[in-house]
XYZ file of N, CA, C and O in Angstrom:
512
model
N -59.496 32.338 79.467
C -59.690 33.776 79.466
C -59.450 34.286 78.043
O -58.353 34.214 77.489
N -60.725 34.887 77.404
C -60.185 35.614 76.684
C -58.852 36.840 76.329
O -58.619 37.834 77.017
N -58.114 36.420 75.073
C -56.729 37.810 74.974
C -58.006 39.113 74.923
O -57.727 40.046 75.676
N -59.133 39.254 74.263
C -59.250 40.601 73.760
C -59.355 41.887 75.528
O -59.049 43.037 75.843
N -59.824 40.967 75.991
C -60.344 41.514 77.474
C -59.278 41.362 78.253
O -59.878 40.961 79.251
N -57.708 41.377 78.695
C -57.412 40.846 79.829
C -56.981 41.946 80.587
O -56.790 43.118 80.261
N -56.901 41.545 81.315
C -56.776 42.836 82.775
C -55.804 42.881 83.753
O -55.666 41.803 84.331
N -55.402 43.380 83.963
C -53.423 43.566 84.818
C -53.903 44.591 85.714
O -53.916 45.726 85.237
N -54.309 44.451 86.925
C -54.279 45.380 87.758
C -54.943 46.883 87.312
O -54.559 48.011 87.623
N -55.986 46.499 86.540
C -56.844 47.925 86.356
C -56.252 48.663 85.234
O -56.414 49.860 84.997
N -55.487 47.748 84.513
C -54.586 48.517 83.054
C -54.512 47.723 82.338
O -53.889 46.677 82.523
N -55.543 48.222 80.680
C -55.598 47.016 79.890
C -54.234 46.339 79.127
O -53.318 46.978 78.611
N -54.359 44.949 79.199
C -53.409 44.530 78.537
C -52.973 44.586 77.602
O -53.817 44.021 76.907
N -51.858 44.999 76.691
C -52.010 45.301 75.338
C -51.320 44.149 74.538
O -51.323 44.278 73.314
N -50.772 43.121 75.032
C -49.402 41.825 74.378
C -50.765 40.513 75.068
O -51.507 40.593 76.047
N -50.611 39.526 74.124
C -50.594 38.070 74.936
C -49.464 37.609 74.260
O -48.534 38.260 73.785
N -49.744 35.888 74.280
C -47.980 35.254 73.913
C -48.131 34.679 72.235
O -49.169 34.919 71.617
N -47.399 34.184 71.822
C -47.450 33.261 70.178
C -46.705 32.514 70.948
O -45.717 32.968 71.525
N -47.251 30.780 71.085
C -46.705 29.803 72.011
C -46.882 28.554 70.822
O -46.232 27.514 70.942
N -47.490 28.692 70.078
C -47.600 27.183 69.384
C -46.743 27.497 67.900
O -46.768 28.578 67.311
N -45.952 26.217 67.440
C -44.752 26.235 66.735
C -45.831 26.942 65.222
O -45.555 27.950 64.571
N -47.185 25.907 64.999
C -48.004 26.991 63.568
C -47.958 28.342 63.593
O -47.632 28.969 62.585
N -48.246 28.888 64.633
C -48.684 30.266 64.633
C -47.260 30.759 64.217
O -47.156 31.214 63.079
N -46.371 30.725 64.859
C -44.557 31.199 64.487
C -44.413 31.229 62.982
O -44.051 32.242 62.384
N -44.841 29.567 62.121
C -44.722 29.785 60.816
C -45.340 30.323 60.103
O -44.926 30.489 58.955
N -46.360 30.724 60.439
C -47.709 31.735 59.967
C -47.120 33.026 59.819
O -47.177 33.607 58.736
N -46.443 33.630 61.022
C -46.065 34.522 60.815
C -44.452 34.963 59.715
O -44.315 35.909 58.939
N -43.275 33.653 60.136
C -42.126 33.964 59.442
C -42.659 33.881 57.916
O -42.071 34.483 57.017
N -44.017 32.953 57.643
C -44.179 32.534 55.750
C -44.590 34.016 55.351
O -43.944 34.583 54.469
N -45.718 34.695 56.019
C -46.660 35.758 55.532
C -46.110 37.223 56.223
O -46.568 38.233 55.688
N -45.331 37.392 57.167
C -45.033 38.734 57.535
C -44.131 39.739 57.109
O -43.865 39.730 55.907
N -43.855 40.186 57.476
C -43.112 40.932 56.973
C -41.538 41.278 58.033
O -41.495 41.515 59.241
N -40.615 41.205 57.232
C -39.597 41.449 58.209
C -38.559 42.239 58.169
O -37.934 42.249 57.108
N -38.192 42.914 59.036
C -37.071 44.029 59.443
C -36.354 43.365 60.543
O -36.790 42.609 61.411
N -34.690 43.976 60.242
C -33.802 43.767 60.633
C -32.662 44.964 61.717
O -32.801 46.124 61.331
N -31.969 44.870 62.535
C -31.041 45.730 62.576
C -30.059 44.812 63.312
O -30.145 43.594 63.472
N -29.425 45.376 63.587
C -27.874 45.083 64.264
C -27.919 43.953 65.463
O -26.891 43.288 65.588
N -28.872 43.711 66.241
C -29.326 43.482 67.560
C -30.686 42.023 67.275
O -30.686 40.866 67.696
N -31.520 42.643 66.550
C -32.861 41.480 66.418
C -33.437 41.840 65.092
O -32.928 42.652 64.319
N -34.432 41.239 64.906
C -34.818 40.587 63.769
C -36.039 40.459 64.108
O -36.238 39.552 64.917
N -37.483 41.409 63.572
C -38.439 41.626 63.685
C -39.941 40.969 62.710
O -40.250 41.815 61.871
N -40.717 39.928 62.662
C -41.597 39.602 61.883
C -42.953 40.345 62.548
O -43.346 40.481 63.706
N -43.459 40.748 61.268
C -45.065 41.397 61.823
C -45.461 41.035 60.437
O -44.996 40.956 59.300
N -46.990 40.783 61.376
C -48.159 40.532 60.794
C -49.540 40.767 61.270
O -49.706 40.533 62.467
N -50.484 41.143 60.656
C -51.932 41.459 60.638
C -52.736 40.469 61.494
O -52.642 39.285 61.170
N -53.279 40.690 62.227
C -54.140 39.678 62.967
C -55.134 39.334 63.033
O -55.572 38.195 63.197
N -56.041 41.079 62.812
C -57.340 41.390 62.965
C -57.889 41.045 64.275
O -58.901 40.373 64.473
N -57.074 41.604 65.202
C -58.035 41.535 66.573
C -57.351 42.387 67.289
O -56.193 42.667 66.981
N -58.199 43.126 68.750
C -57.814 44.236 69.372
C -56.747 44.175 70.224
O -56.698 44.815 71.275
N -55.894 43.446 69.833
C -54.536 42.937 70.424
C -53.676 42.135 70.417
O -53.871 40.929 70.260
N -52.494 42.711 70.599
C -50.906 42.260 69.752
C -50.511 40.910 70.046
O -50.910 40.642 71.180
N -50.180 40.383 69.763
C -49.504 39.215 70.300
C -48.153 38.866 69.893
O -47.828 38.926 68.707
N -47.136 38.410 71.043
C -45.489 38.244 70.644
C -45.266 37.026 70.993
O -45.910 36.421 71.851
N -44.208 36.527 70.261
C -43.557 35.764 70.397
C -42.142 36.234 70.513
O -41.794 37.014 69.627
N -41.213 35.909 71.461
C -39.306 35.923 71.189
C -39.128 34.441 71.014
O -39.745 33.426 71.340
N -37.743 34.818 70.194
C -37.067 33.701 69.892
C -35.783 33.839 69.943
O -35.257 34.663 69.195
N -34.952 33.019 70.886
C -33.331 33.192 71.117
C -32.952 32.058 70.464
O -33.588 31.152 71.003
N -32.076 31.481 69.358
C -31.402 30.114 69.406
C -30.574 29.860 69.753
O -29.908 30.854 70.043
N -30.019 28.820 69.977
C -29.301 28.008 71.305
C -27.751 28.706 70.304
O -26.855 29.035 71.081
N -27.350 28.965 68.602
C -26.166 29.688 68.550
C -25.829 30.849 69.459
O -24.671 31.235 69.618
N -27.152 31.532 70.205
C -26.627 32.842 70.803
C -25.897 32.390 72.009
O -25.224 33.172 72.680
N -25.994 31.428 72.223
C -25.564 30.849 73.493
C -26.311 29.592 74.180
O -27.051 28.799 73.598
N -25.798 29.582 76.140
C -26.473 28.412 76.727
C -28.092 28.659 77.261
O -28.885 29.497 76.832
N -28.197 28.156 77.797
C -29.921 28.583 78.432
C -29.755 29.730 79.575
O -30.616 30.608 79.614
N -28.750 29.754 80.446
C -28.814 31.034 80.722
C -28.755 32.368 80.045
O -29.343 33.335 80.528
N -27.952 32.458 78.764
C -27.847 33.844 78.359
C -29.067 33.361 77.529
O -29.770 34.320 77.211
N -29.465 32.348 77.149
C -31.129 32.490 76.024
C -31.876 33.050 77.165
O -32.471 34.093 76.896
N -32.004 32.569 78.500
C -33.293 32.923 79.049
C -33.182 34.690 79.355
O -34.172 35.421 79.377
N -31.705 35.175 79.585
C -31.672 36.580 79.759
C -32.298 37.326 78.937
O -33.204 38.095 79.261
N -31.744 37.114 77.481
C -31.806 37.977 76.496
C -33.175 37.233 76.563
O -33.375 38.113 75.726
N -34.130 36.629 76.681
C -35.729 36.901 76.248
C -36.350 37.720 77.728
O -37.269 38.530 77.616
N -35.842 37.458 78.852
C -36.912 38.500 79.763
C -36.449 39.735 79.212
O -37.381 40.528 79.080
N -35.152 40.258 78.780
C -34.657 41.331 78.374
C -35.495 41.800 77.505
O -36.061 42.825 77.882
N -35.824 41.360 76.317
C -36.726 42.094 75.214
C -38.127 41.843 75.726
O -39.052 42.350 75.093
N -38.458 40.924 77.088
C -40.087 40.460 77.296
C -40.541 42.283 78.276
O -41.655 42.799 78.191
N -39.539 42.802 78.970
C -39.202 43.728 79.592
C -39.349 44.884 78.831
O -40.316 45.628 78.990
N -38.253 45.149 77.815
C -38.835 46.256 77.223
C -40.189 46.479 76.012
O -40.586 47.516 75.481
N -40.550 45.391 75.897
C -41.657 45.251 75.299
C -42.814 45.770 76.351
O -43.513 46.752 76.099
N -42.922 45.069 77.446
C -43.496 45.444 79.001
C -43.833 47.091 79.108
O -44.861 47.765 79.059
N -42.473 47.351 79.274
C -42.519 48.745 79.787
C -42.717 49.839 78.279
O -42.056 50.843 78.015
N -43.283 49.531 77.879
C -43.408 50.160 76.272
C -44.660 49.685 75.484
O -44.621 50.049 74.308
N -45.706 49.003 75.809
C -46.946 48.709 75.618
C -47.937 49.565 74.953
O -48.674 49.492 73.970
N -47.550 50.744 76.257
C -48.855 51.429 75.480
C -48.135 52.372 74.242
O -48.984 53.188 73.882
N -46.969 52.531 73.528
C -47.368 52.686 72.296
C -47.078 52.246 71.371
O -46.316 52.786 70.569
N -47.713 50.924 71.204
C -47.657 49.369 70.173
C -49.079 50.296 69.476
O -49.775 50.991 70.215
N -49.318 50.188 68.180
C -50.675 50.110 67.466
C -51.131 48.551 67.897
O -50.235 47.709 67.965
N -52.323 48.214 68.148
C -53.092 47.195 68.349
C -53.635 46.388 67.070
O -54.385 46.923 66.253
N -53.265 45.264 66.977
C -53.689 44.062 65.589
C -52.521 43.477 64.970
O -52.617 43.264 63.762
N -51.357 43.149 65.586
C -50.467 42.780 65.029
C -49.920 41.603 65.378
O -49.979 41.853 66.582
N -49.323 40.279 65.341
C -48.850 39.309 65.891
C -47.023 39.890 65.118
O -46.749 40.305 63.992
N -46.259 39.685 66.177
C -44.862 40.362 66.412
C -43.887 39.148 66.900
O -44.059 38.571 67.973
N -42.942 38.859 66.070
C -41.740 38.016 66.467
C -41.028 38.707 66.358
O -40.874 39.627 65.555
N -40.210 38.179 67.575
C -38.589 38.997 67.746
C -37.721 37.693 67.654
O -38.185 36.651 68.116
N -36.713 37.710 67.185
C -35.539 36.865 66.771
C -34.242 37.874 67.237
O -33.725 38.902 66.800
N -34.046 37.002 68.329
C -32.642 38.132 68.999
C -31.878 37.354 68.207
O -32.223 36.216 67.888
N -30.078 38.262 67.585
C -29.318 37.968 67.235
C -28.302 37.106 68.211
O -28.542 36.431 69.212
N -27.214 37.367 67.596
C -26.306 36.825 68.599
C -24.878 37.962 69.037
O -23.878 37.890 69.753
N -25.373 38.751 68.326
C -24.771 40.790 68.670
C -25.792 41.259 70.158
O -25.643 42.331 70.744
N -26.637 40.368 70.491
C -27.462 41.324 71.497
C -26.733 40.671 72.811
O -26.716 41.295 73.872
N -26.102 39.315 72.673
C -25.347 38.993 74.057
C -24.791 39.663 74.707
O -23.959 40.421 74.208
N -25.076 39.648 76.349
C -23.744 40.412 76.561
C -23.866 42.302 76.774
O -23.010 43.018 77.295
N -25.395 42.799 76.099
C -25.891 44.087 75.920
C -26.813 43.913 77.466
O -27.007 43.022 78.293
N -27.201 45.288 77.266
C -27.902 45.444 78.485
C -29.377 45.740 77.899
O -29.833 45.406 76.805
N -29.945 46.410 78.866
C -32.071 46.665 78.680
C -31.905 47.291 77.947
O -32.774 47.221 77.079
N -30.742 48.370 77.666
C -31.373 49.838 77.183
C -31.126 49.753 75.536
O -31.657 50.381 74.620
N -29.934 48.551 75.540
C -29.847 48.382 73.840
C -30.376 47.760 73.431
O -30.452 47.870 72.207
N -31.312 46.399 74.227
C -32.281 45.689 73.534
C -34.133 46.847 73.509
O -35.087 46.637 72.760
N -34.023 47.925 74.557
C -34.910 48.448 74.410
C -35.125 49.166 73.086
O -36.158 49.065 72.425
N -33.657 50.183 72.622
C -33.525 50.927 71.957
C -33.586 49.687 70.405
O -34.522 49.911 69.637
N -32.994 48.943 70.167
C -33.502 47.848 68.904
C -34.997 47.778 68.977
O -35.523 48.396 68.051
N -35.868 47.186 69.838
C -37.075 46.857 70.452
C -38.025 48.365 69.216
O -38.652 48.254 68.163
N -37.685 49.503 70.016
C -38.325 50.817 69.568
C -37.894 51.349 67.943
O -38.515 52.137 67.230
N -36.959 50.817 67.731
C -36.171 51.108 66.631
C -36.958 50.325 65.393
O -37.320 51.038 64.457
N -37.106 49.596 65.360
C -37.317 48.032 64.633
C -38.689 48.631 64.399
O -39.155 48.847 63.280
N -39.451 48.943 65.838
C -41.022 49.373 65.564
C -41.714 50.175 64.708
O -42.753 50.088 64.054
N -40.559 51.258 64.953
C -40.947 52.479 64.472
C -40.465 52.208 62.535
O -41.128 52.825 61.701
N -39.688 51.575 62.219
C -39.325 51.381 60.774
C -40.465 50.410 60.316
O -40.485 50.369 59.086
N -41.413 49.623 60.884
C -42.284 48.844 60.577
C -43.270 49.762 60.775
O -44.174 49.489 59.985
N -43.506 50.561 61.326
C -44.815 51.363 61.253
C -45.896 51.064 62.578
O -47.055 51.451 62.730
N -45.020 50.211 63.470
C -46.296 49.997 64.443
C -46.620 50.647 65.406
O -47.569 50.346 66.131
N -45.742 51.828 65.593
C -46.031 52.572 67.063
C -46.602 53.680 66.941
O -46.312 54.493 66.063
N -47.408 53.830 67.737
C -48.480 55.356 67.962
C -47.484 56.593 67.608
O -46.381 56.466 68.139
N -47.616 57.528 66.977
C -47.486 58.890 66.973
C -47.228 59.444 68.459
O -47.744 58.739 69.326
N -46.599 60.457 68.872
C -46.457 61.032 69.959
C -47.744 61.192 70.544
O -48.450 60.663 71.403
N -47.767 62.251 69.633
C -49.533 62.551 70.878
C -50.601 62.390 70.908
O -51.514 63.094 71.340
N -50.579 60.978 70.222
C -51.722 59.418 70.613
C -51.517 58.919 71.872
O -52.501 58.752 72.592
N -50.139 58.582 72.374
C -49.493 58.317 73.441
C -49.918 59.088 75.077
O -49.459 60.105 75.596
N -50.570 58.486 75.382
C -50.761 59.174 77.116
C -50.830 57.987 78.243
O -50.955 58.272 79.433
């Protein structure tokens, strides 16, 4: 299946995944990166009508249970916050090891935070 087309229940998709270890270094060599308290943000240019993410927890933040939390955690607020990503960007998140232990709303609020200092999110009332 093509990423540019995919379809979720009658609402276009706006994320696919960054799954292969090149694409990751593609992005940490050439992107650009921002930081805060919580995660650690790489973006880069893609040239196509949709974003693509990768997370990354390392095993210092902890065991495989708190890695697998803290990634549905940021896979979640990324989720529920889609539509106002600008479209063409491939996006790594690198959770710290300050985000353990936090809940949705502080990995959301890093998530939106991080975005908005990189420049990728729609204006308000682009947003509907």
């Amino acid at each position: 299946m093509w990423p540019f087309l995919l379809l979720k229940q009658g609402n276009m998709k706006y994320f696919d995944k960054i799954r292969k270890n090149n694409e990751f270094r593609v992005v940490y060599e050439n992107g650009k990166s921002r930081a805060n308290k919580y995660l650690v943000m790489y973006i880069l240019e893609n040239n196509m009508q949709i974003n693509r993410i990768g997370i990354s927890v390392s095993k210092k933040v902890g065991n495989s249970i708190v890695r697998h939390r803290l990634t549905r955690i940021i896979r979640e607020s990324i989720r529920l916050n889609e539509e106002k990503f600008n479209l063409g960007y491939d996006i790594i998140i690198v959770a710290r090891n300050n985000l353990k232990g936090k809940g949705y709303l502080d990995a959301q609020s890093a998530v939106l935070h991080l975005s908005k200092i990189h420049g990728i999110l729609k204006r308000e009332n682009d947003c509907d």
